[in-house]
Amino acid sequence: MKTIAPRFRHLVLLFLAVTGALLAGAAPASAHAALTGSDPAQGAVVQKAPRQIALTFSEDVAMSGGSVRVLDPSGKRVDNGKVGHTKGTTYTVGLHSGLPDGTFTVAYQVVSADSHPVSGAYTFSIGAPSKTSAVITDQNAGGGVVGALYGFGRYVSYAGFVLLVGGAAFVLACWPRGAAIKPVQRVVVGGWTALTAATIALLLMRGSYTGSGKVGDIFDMTLLGQVLQTKTGAALTSRLLLLAAAALFIAVLFGAYVKRAEEAREAGDDDGGDSAKEVRDLTFGLAIGGTVVAAGLAATWAMAEHASTGIQTALAMPVDVLHLLAVAAWLGGLTTLLVALYRAPSIEASAVRRFSRVAFCGVVLLAATGLYQSWRQVGSWSALTGTTYGQLLLVKVGLVAVLVGIAWISRRWTGRLSESAAPVEEKEPVTVGGGAEKAGSGSKKSDDPERAAQLARQRAAMATAREKRVRDADPHRFGLRRSVLAEAGVAVVLLAVTTVLTSTEPGRTEEEVKSSTAAAQTQAGPVNLKLPFDTGGKDGKGTVLLDLDPGRTGNNDMHVYVQRPNGKAFDVPEVKVAFTLEAKKIGPLPVTPDHIATGHWSASGVQIPVAGTWKIAVTVRTSDIDQITVTQNAKIG
């Protein structure tokens, strides 16, 4: 039989490949709050400078003084930095007075209620559009190197939680004797170490992750202080405190508990003996304390992520805690069983059967809580198939189905597993330099240090070989090891998909944003534009007023009025209009209106094929050689 090292190496390679692929594909745009409206609107042209900018999001967000910045055409910041919360999910920032005409840039960088960074920018114009030199250089929240490291830290924290909680539960509920097995102890301690290290790393990276995205800001203590005042910072700090309690739990489980159990076995106490009763009491206390600590650790995710926002949060948060505990009991116990099957000298079939029952209960609880979570985060069949979140959820469901299928094969092997204890191995001779000595015999030790070291290595190799023969004595155990290894491989991929899923915008939110955008387009009314012009020639200054009614897709009536600077109507030799939808590469669609009266041109049946933000270009010719084209953007649809 092949050694276990290549198998674990392949599993680690699979882990790294899947994690890298999934985390690399997790774009920073997959945040959970979206901008659903603004005043002034994107691309709008207003004649008077607004006193403030209003942004409406799909859910509550966290803002600071620099979360919203407004830049004038030269790139100078013109907001006062005072962010306000008016009503619902609408936030405002005040503007300075005396703003010039031209195109302004609004940049925002906030944190959604479920802890994910959201950033973006748009433009509007005062008077008329203009060229702008405003450049947004630090909109890297949630992306870059820090974003990738943060995503990896999230995966490690989930994996550590699963190993810590699942491994301890496996020992207490299924295999108490496993508390004395070193490889099993390493699983639980490794889970605690991974979760602790990942939590500290996430706490340090949080400020940069939601802010500048710069690696150098990871160790900025000012940012760390700000993070500690947020909901996510409180959750991570609480997790560290609970991990301190978990360390005490581990010390008792692998210290006093093992000692009391060994004393009970040496004393030969039956179930009614004092030593056995003491072990049962200690087991009960560890089970209660461990459950409280495990639930608290799970709650640190529930209180800061998906479950803490949206609908039915009072029910969603405890359901999320149960979901995480079910995952840990199943996958963490599975990992511990895999280690025991490969590294422990023997494991009782009764322990494997008990875990099989625990895993079955975990799968049932996982399915029930997952079904509720799926409805809450997706909400409709269209969101299940038409959003990234829904598609990832389908992948997760498929992986769970595969895992359950392999688990069914494992249950069949469990039913055939022998209950026989490890046979007592006879001592074998060890040959050193042509001589023969009995391992463990009372012969005089050699005075040659090199020979003594060689003898020790041979004895260790013999012990390892004996343990391997014991592990391989039952052919059904070999079959169980292979099926459990396959389960663990699928579980690695499942955990990676789950990590990406928690950083993806829920399908329900994405659908709501689409609906609100469509509703805004449907409610769009007539378009009224005011475009100043100056051809540079005699009598070449004035203003064009353009009205488009009803301002929707299909047929529209257009009226164009040309006025002098004093507001009086006057005729020009030619007026032409063109519509362009740059986002979909439609146009320009030319329209030549008919002259109706002094300074008045009109056209009926102006076709707007699709809704969107259209660029409307008006060409005014005031003489044979003097002509200019002025443009504005307007939402039509």
XYZ file of C-alpha atoms in Angstrom:
637
model
C 0.000 0.000 0.000
C 1.236 3.489 -0.804
C 2.266 5.799 2.002
C -0.052 8.469 3.286
C 2.333 11.393 2.531
C 1.516 11.597 -1.214
C -2.209 11.515 -0.442
C -2.010 14.430 1.956
C 0.281 16.256 -0.468
C -2.300 15.895 -3.222
C -5.019 17.105 -0.852
C -2.961 20.169 0.077
C -2.311 20.929 -3.598
C -6.034 20.647 -4.299
C -6.722 22.986 -1.397
C -4.278 25.612 -2.673
C -5.473 25.373 -6.283
C -9.148 25.703 -5.459
C -8.554 28.462 -2.931
C -6.372 30.438 -5.323
C -8.808 30.092 -8.226
C -11.855 31.065 -6.216
C -10.233 33.926 -4.349
C -8.698 35.269 -7.554
C -12.147 35.274 -9.126
C -13.718 37.158 -6.233
C -13.803 40.713 -7.540
C -14.045 43.632 -5.141
C -17.273 44.693 -6.851
C -19.081 41.808 -5.168
C -20.114 43.914 -2.209
C -23.539 43.722 -0.624
C -24.767 47.309 -0.766
C -25.385 49.044 -4.072
C -26.025 52.638 -5.043
C -29.672 52.775 -6.140
C -30.122 56.528 -6.563
C -28.495 59.937 -6.276
C -29.390 63.616 -6.342
C -28.187 65.072 -8.670
C -28.495 61.915 -10.748
C -25.675 60.393 -12.718
C -25.076 62.370 -15.927
C -27.598 65.040 -14.962
C -27.092 68.688 -15.892
C -28.447 71.176 -13.369
C -28.643 74.923 -13.908
C -28.055 75.869 -10.284
C -25.353 74.469 -8.017
C -26.872 72.096 -5.414
C -26.262 72.658 -1.718
C -25.607 68.966 -1.078
C -25.185 65.565 -2.703
C -27.610 62.771 -1.696
C -26.760 59.077 -2.190
C -29.259 56.263 -1.673
C -28.039 52.680 -1.126
C -29.820 49.340 -1.110
C -29.047 48.872 2.597
C -27.507 50.729 5.532
C -23.839 51.617 5.157
C -21.136 52.929 7.458
C -19.590 56.271 6.529
C -16.833 58.541 7.792
C -15.811 62.095 6.960
C -13.940 61.025 3.837
C -16.446 58.450 2.597
C -17.929 60.838 -0.012
C -15.784 63.258 -2.001
C -16.945 65.750 -4.617
C -14.339 67.089 -7.053
C -14.705 70.065 -9.372
C -13.525 70.018 -13.029
C -9.961 70.864 -11.926
C -9.886 67.983 -9.436
C -10.212 70.157 -6.337
C -12.370 68.825 -3.506
C -15.493 70.996 -3.018
C -17.461 69.103 -0.338
C -17.331 70.077 3.352
C -16.676 66.507 4.547
C -19.759 66.478 6.791
C -21.708 63.310 6.037
C -25.321 63.186 7.216
C -28.014 60.515 7.364
C -31.403 61.885 6.336
C -33.830 58.975 6.228
C -33.825 55.307 5.361
C -30.674 54.468 3.456
C -30.069 57.969 2.048
C -26.892 59.831 3.039
C -25.823 63.385 2.233
C -22.681 65.496 2.101
C -22.690 69.311 1.934
C -21.050 71.365 -0.827
C -19.248 74.703 -0.710
C -20.984 77.740 -2.181
C -19.970 79.516 -5.389
C -19.265 76.400 -7.430
C -18.297 77.057 -11.077
C -20.056 75.558 -14.084
C -18.741 72.283 -15.469
C -18.626 68.562 -14.758
C -18.180 67.381 -11.172
C -17.126 63.935 -9.953
C -18.720 62.240 -6.932
C -16.630 59.410 -5.425
C -17.879 57.259 -2.548
C -16.265 54.536 -0.452
C -18.403 53.016 2.297
C -18.855 49.745 4.202
C -22.103 47.796 3.841
C -24.043 46.548 6.840
C -22.654 43.035 6.335
C -19.036 44.278 6.532
C -18.060 44.441 2.859
C -16.508 47.564 1.254
C -18.377 49.379 -1.520
C -16.843 52.042 -3.767
C -17.747 53.837 -6.965
C -17.966 57.198 -8.720
C -20.198 59.126 -11.120
C -20.436 62.610 -12.649
C -22.980 65.396 -12.975
C -22.703 68.884 -14.468
C -23.624 72.417 -13.470
C -24.676 74.703 -16.343
C -23.151 72.556 -19.071
C -20.807 69.548 -19.318
C -17.095 70.247 -19.499
C -13.795 68.472 -19.531
C -12.666 67.313 -16.099
C -9.213 66.518 -14.718
C -10.564 64.828 -11.590
C -8.812 61.481 -11.106
C -9.878 58.888 -8.515
C -6.667 57.073 -7.602
C -7.417 55.276 -4.317
C -10.666 53.436 -5.098
C -9.159 50.026 -4.294
C -11.249 48.994 -1.298
C -11.706 45.250 -1.157
C -9.294 44.564 -4.029
C -5.632 44.229 -4.821
C -3.109 42.349 -2.715
C -4.833 43.237 0.553
C -8.170 42.023 -0.801
C -6.641 38.678 -1.792
C -4.921 38.310 1.595
C -8.135 39.204 3.396
C -10.049 36.603 1.405
C -7.447 33.961 2.215
C -7.626 34.937 5.888
C -11.391 34.428 5.829
C -10.930 30.937 4.384
C -8.334 30.025 7.021
C -10.616 31.302 9.787
C -13.504 29.144 8.553
C -11.212 26.113 8.249
C -9.765 26.703 11.724
C -13.260 26.962 13.232
C -14.309 23.718 11.541
C -11.245 21.806 12.795
C -11.401 23.230 16.318
C -15.104 22.690 16.943
C -15.543 19.552 14.842
C -12.429 17.854 16.223
C -13.374 18.524 19.859
C -16.961 17.376 19.223
C -15.691 14.162 17.612
C -13.598 13.363 20.689
C -16.288 14.104 23.266
C -19.291 12.672 21.432
C -17.790 9.791 19.458
C -14.325 8.739 20.611
C -13.249 9.794 24.140
C -10.164 7.592 23.886
C -9.047 9.813 20.980
C -8.246 12.625 23.436
C -5.002 10.789 24.223
C -4.028 10.322 20.542
C -1.376 12.850 19.485
C -2.506 13.231 15.825
C -6.069 13.951 16.992
C -4.774 16.513 19.474
C -2.844 18.183 16.663
C -6.046 18.546 14.607
C -7.842 20.453 17.369
C -4.821 22.526 18.392
C -4.072 23.258 14.741
C -7.635 24.486 14.264
C -7.317 26.791 17.286
C -3.970 28.125 16.049
C -5.263 28.739 12.515
C -8.402 30.519 13.738
C -6.441 32.691 16.176
C -3.785 33.673 13.644
C -6.386 34.390 10.953
C -8.486 36.514 13.324
C -5.488 38.655 14.304
C -4.545 39.030 10.619
C -8.096 40.026 9.650
C -8.186 42.575 12.452
C -4.925 44.155 11.231
C -5.926 44.107 7.556
C -9.475 45.368 8.085
C -8.640 49.088 7.961
C -6.697 48.781 4.719
C -9.237 46.330 3.255
C -12.115 48.786 3.629
C -9.979 51.863 2.968
C -6.979 52.503 0.790
C -6.155 48.881 -0.037
C -2.456 49.567 0.565
C -0.246 46.888 2.103
C 1.610 49.541 4.109
C -1.587 50.485 5.956
C -1.981 47.005 7.478
C 0.098 47.985 10.516
C -1.343 51.487 10.863
C -2.435 51.629 14.512
C -4.687 54.616 13.820
C -6.695 52.528 11.369
C -6.740 49.658 13.858
C -8.244 51.956 16.468
C -10.967 52.958 14.007
C -11.654 49.313 13.148
C -12.129 48.424 16.823
C -15.033 50.889 16.959
C -16.925 49.160 14.106
C -19.260 46.194 14.211
C -16.755 43.964 12.447
C -13.974 45.050 14.808
C -16.152 44.192 17.804
C -16.916 40.777 16.312
C -13.233 39.971 15.699
C -12.251 41.169 19.182
C -14.999 39.030 20.721
C -13.698 36.076 18.745
C -10.225 36.515 20.235
C -11.662 36.597 23.758
C -13.638 33.426 23.064
C -10.506 31.776 21.677
C -8.819 32.439 25.024
C -11.644 30.471 26.659
C -11.241 27.810 23.961
C -7.548 27.481 24.878
C -8.564 26.671 28.466
C -11.061 24.125 27.129
C -8.355 22.441 25.037
C -5.960 22.345 28.003
C -8.563 20.554 30.149
C -9.632 18.200 27.323
C -6.110 17.031 26.541
C -4.805 17.349 30.098
C -7.045 16.651 33.077
C -9.600 14.737 31.011
C -7.016 12.338 29.563
C -5.420 11.866 32.973
C -8.746 11.052 34.673
C -9.717 8.650 31.885
C -6.385 6.793 32.166
C -6.728 6.570 35.941
C -10.222 5.128 35.547
C -8.990 2.484 33.085
C -6.037 1.544 35.297
C -8.342 1.228 38.311
C -10.641 -1.030 36.294
C -13.728 0.958 37.356
C -16.988 -0.070 35.787
C -19.685 2.424 34.936
C -20.638 2.796 38.574
C -17.149 3.436 39.975
C -16.042 6.762 41.444
C -13.366 7.312 38.820
C -15.787 6.547 35.994
C -18.344 8.934 37.501
C -15.713 11.643 37.733
C -14.866 11.135 34.055
C -18.554 11.335 33.099
C -18.985 14.550 35.094
C -15.913 16.046 33.448
C -17.196 14.990 30.041
C -20.550 16.644 30.708
C -18.893 19.851 31.875
C -16.623 19.962 28.842
C -19.577 19.329 26.541
C -21.599 22.201 28.036
C -18.664 24.609 28.142
C -17.483 23.627 24.683
C -20.962 24.121 23.207
C -21.195 27.614 24.715
C -17.763 28.592 23.380
C -18.468 27.082 19.941
C -21.816 28.877 19.680
C -20.140 32.130 20.710
C -17.474 31.729 18.037
C -20.142 31.039 15.397
C -22.058 34.114 16.556
C -19.059 36.338 15.732
C -19.729 35.577 12.062
C -23.504 35.837 12.366
C -23.386 39.250 14.078
C -21.219 40.883 11.407
C -22.047 39.295 8.052
C -25.035 38.158 5.952
C -27.318 37.234 8.823
C -26.990 40.632 10.500
C -28.672 42.562 7.690
C -31.664 42.193 5.427
C -34.973 40.625 6.394
C -35.749 38.622 9.561
C -32.391 39.255 11.246
C -33.745 38.136 14.646
C -34.338 34.670 13.204
C -31.492 34.648 10.680
C -28.688 35.128 13.219
C -29.457 32.061 15.428
C -30.127 30.018 12.280
C -26.702 31.051 10.978
C -25.102 29.942 14.256
C -26.764 26.522 13.951
C -25.664 26.293 10.319
C -22.022 26.923 11.197
C -22.106 24.448 14.081
C -23.609 21.783 11.806
C -20.866 22.383 9.227
C -18.179 22.120 11.904
C -19.620 18.944 13.458
C -19.782 17.262 10.061
C -16.650 18.430 8.242
C -14.463 18.886 11.315
C -15.430 15.459 12.622
C -14.799 14.027 9.162
C -11.267 15.451 9.122
C -10.558 14.083 12.601
C -11.869 10.663 11.559
C -9.613 10.748 8.497
C -6.567 11.502 10.648
C -7.531 8.750 13.098
C -7.950 6.200 10.302
C -4.511 6.993 8.897
C -2.468 7.855 11.983
C -4.018 6.212 15.050
C -2.996 2.609 15.858
C -6.680 1.622 16.072
C -10.145 3.099 16.291
C -13.232 1.314 17.525
C -15.981 0.661 15.002
C -18.459 1.912 17.584
C -16.776 5.337 17.484
C -17.104 5.450 13.690
C -20.773 4.469 13.926
C -21.430 7.158 16.512
C -19.861 9.734 14.204
C -21.991 8.425 11.348
C -25.102 9.233 13.404
C -23.710 12.657 14.413
C -22.881 13.411 10.776
C -26.389 12.416 9.684
C -27.928 14.797 12.229
C -25.503 17.491 11.087
C -26.510 17.037 7.439
C -30.219 17.260 8.330
C -29.632 20.460 10.328
C -27.399 21.797 7.570
C -30.098 21.199 4.960
C -32.850 22.827 7.043
C -30.850 25.949 7.940
C -29.348 26.154 4.449
C -32.798 26.064 2.869
C -33.910 29.010 4.992
C -30.715 30.939 4.306
C -31.058 30.307 0.579
C -34.618 31.649 0.509
C -33.580 34.669 2.558
C -30.582 35.552 0.386
C -32.014 34.614 -3.022
C -35.767 35.123 -2.756
C -36.774 34.073 -6.293
C -36.093 31.480 -8.969
C -34.836 34.169 -11.342
C -32.240 35.278 -8.776
C -31.191 31.654 -8.274
C -30.220 31.241 -11.920
C -29.601 34.815 -13.005
C -27.244 36.148 -10.320
C -23.695 35.256 -9.334
C -24.815 34.469 -5.798
C -27.529 32.100 -7.022
C -25.158 30.309 -9.382
C -22.550 29.848 -6.629
C -25.306 28.554 -4.381
C -26.231 25.939 -6.987
C -22.575 24.873 -7.117
C -22.556 24.569 -3.326
C -25.741 22.476 -3.352
C -24.195 20.208 -5.977
C -21.051 19.735 -3.877
C -23.137 18.933 -0.794
C -25.039 16.323 -2.829
C -21.744 14.737 -3.937
C -20.511 14.792 -0.349
C -23.665 13.091 0.896
C -23.290 10.429 -1.808
C -19.725 9.658 -0.754
C -20.829 9.680 2.891
C -23.389 6.997 2.049
C -20.540 4.836 0.708
C -18.609 5.518 3.920
C -21.608 4.333 5.967
C -21.551 1.036 4.078
C -17.873 0.567 4.931
C -18.635 1.527 8.532
C -21.195 -1.261 8.742
C -18.557 -3.783 7.729
C -15.825 -2.413 9.992
C -14.379 -4.899 12.454
C -14.736 -4.167 16.161
C -11.575 -6.111 16.992
C -8.945 -4.383 19.076
C -5.397 -3.931 17.973
C -3.528 -7.221 18.257
C -0.517 -7.426 20.547
C 2.579 -7.439 18.397
C 5.397 -9.810 19.189
C 8.803 -8.272 19.573
C 11.057 -8.790 16.630
C 14.817 -9.025 16.389
C 16.765 -6.043 15.290
C 19.994 -6.666 13.419
C 22.775 -4.191 13.865
C 26.106 -4.632 12.144
C 25.616 -8.361 11.702
C 24.675 -9.016 15.333
C 21.188 -9.736 16.656
C 19.457 -8.179 19.626
C 15.874 -8.479 20.796
C 14.004 -5.187 20.753
C 13.070 -4.339 24.288
C 15.316 -7.107 25.747
C 17.269 -6.608 28.896
C 20.630 -6.928 27.179
C 23.371 -4.562 28.077
C 23.354 -1.329 26.168
C 26.143 -0.761 23.694
C 28.868 1.662 24.631
C 29.014 2.823 20.975
C 26.819 5.976 20.636
C 26.540 5.560 16.877
C 25.377 1.970 17.225
C 22.947 2.959 19.961
C 21.474 5.659 17.727
C 21.139 3.204 14.866
C 19.411 0.727 17.165
C 16.987 3.442 18.322
C 16.125 4.310 14.717
C 15.492 0.679 13.878
C 13.279 0.240 16.921
C 11.292 3.350 15.936
C 10.907 1.992 12.405
C 9.702 -1.330 13.810
C 7.152 0.448 15.980
C 5.903 2.418 12.990
C 5.673 -0.733 10.900
C 3.733 -2.522 13.649
C 1.257 0.379 13.872
C 0.833 0.345 10.097
C 0.125 -3.397 10.097
C -2.476 -2.870 12.799
C -4.142 -0.101 10.816
C -4.166 -2.205 7.664
C -5.276 -5.427 9.374
C -8.961 -4.775 8.602
C -9.624 -4.511 4.825
C -12.868 -2.667 5.524
C -10.919 0.034 7.337
C -8.856 0.514 4.184
C -12.040 1.030 2.149
C -13.385 3.453 4.745
C -10.148 5.450 4.643
C -10.430 5.903 0.877
C -14.061 7.049 0.996
C -13.432 9.423 3.910
C -10.411 10.847 2.052
C -12.667 11.502 -0.941
C -15.172 13.205 1.375
C -12.432 15.418 2.769
C -11.319 16.417 -0.725
C -14.841 17.512 -1.679
C -15.164 19.292 1.683
C -12.077 21.408 0.886
C -13.702 22.616 -2.341
C -17.050 23.132 -0.578
C -15.448 25.329 2.061
C -13.733 27.430 -0.625
C -17.035 27.964 -2.467
C -18.711 28.906 0.822
C -16.006 31.494 1.515
C -16.509 33.125 -1.890
C -20.285 32.956 -1.411
C -20.087 35.010 1.783
C -18.303 37.814 -0.108
C -20.749 37.886 -3.031
C -23.736 40.208 -3.306
C -26.887 38.227 -2.360
C -29.254 37.483 -5.218
C -32.155 39.192 -3.463
C -30.160 42.435 -3.178
C -29.035 42.294 -6.801
C -32.610 41.745 -7.967
C -33.870 44.637 -5.827
C -31.237 46.961 -7.286
C -32.235 45.953 -10.822
C -35.910 46.509 -9.991
C -35.284 49.940 -8.492
C -33.202 50.952 -11.508
C -35.906 49.757 -13.894
C -38.544 51.588 -11.876
C -36.514 54.790 -11.989
C -36.219 54.478 -15.752
C -39.935 53.781 -16.109
C -40.792 56.829 -14.041
C -38.579 59.101 -16.132
C -40.549 62.105 -17.347
C -40.126 64.681 -20.092
C -36.589 65.824 -20.820
C -35.905 69.551 -20.513
C -32.428 70.779 -21.383
C -30.844 74.218 -21.374
C -27.666 74.513 -23.467
C -25.751 77.808 -23.716
C -23.823 78.310 -26.989
C -21.380 80.740 -28.558
C -20.389 80.298 -32.201
C -17.824 83.113 -31.947
C -19.350 85.188 -34.705
C -21.681 88.184 -34.808
C -24.937 87.517 -32.999
C -23.522 84.074 -32.129
C -24.359 83.875 -28.424
C -27.531 82.443 -27.007
C -29.250 79.498 -25.372
C -30.960 76.432 -26.775
C -33.940 75.021 -24.869
C -34.797 71.429 -25.830
C -37.953 69.628 -24.678
C -38.550 65.911 -25.322
C -41.977 64.585 -24.392
C -42.836 62.057 -22.900
C -39.105 61.302 -22.574
C -39.463 57.513 -22.924
C -38.636 54.786 -25.395
C -40.691 54.892 -28.587
C -42.215 57.985 -30.207
C -41.458 61.404 -28.698
C -42.284 64.998 -29.602
C -39.302 67.345 -29.646
C -39.343 71.144 -29.448
C -36.243 73.323 -29.766
C -36.195 77.006 -28.814
C -33.315 79.411 -29.573
C -33.029 82.539 -27.425
C -30.710 85.511 -27.227
C -28.824 86.149 -23.962
C -31.650 88.545 -22.970
C -34.217 85.738 -23.343
C -35.815 86.909 -26.618
C -36.445 84.363 -29.377
C -34.478 84.726 -32.622
C -33.948 82.702 -35.766
C -30.711 81.053 -36.876
C -30.005 79.512 -40.283
C -29.891 75.913 -39.052
C -30.576 73.717 -36.016
C -29.831 69.951 -35.930
C -30.080 67.396 -33.090
C -28.445 63.957 -32.662
C -28.967 61.262 -30.008
C -26.168 58.822 -28.992
C -26.264 55.981 -26.439
C -22.563 55.390 -25.935
C -23.033 52.569 -23.412
C -24.567 50.374 -26.132
C -22.861 51.987 -29.136
C -26.136 53.236 -30.607
C -26.116 56.355 -32.754
C -25.688 59.097 -33.440
C -29.354 59.197 -34.499
C -29.817 62.511 -36.407
C -32.997 64.566 -36.193
C -33.616 67.709 -38.300
C -36.537 69.608 -36.791
C -38.895 71.810 -38.839
C -38.987 75.576 -38.353
C -42.350 76.482 -36.785
C -42.059 80.099 -35.654
C -39.441 82.651 -34.704
C -36.852 80.792 -32.623
C -38.969 77.612 -32.549
C -38.254 74.254 -34.235
C -40.209 71.026 -33.793
C -40.111 67.332 -34.743
C -42.621 64.574 -34.038
C -42.107 60.835 -33.981
C -38.554 61.053 -32.604
C -37.644 57.424 -31.964
C -35.725 56.417 -28.822
C -35.074 52.658 -29.236
C -33.876 51.711 -25.728
C -33.752 53.272 -22.279
C -30.498 54.672 -20.946
C -28.373 57.760 -20.522
C -28.316 59.410 -23.952
C -25.938 62.126 -25.133
C -27.984 64.819 -26.860
C -25.959 66.968 -29.261
C -27.487 70.188 -30.638
C -25.752 71.872 -33.589
C -26.460 75.597 -34.031
C -25.307 77.509 -37.155
C -25.590 81.294 -36.882
C -23.965 82.205 -40.239
C -22.391 80.592 -43.262
C -19.162 79.963 -41.342
C -20.099 80.173 -37.652
C -21.319 76.898 -36.117
C -21.051 75.029 -32.804
C -22.285 71.761 -31.281
C -23.228 71.645 -27.598
C -24.054 68.415 -25.724
C -25.708 67.221 -22.539
C -26.521 63.800 -21.114
C -30.073 62.907 -20.144
C -31.793 59.758 -18.912
C -34.503 58.633 -21.314
C -36.601 55.563 -20.823
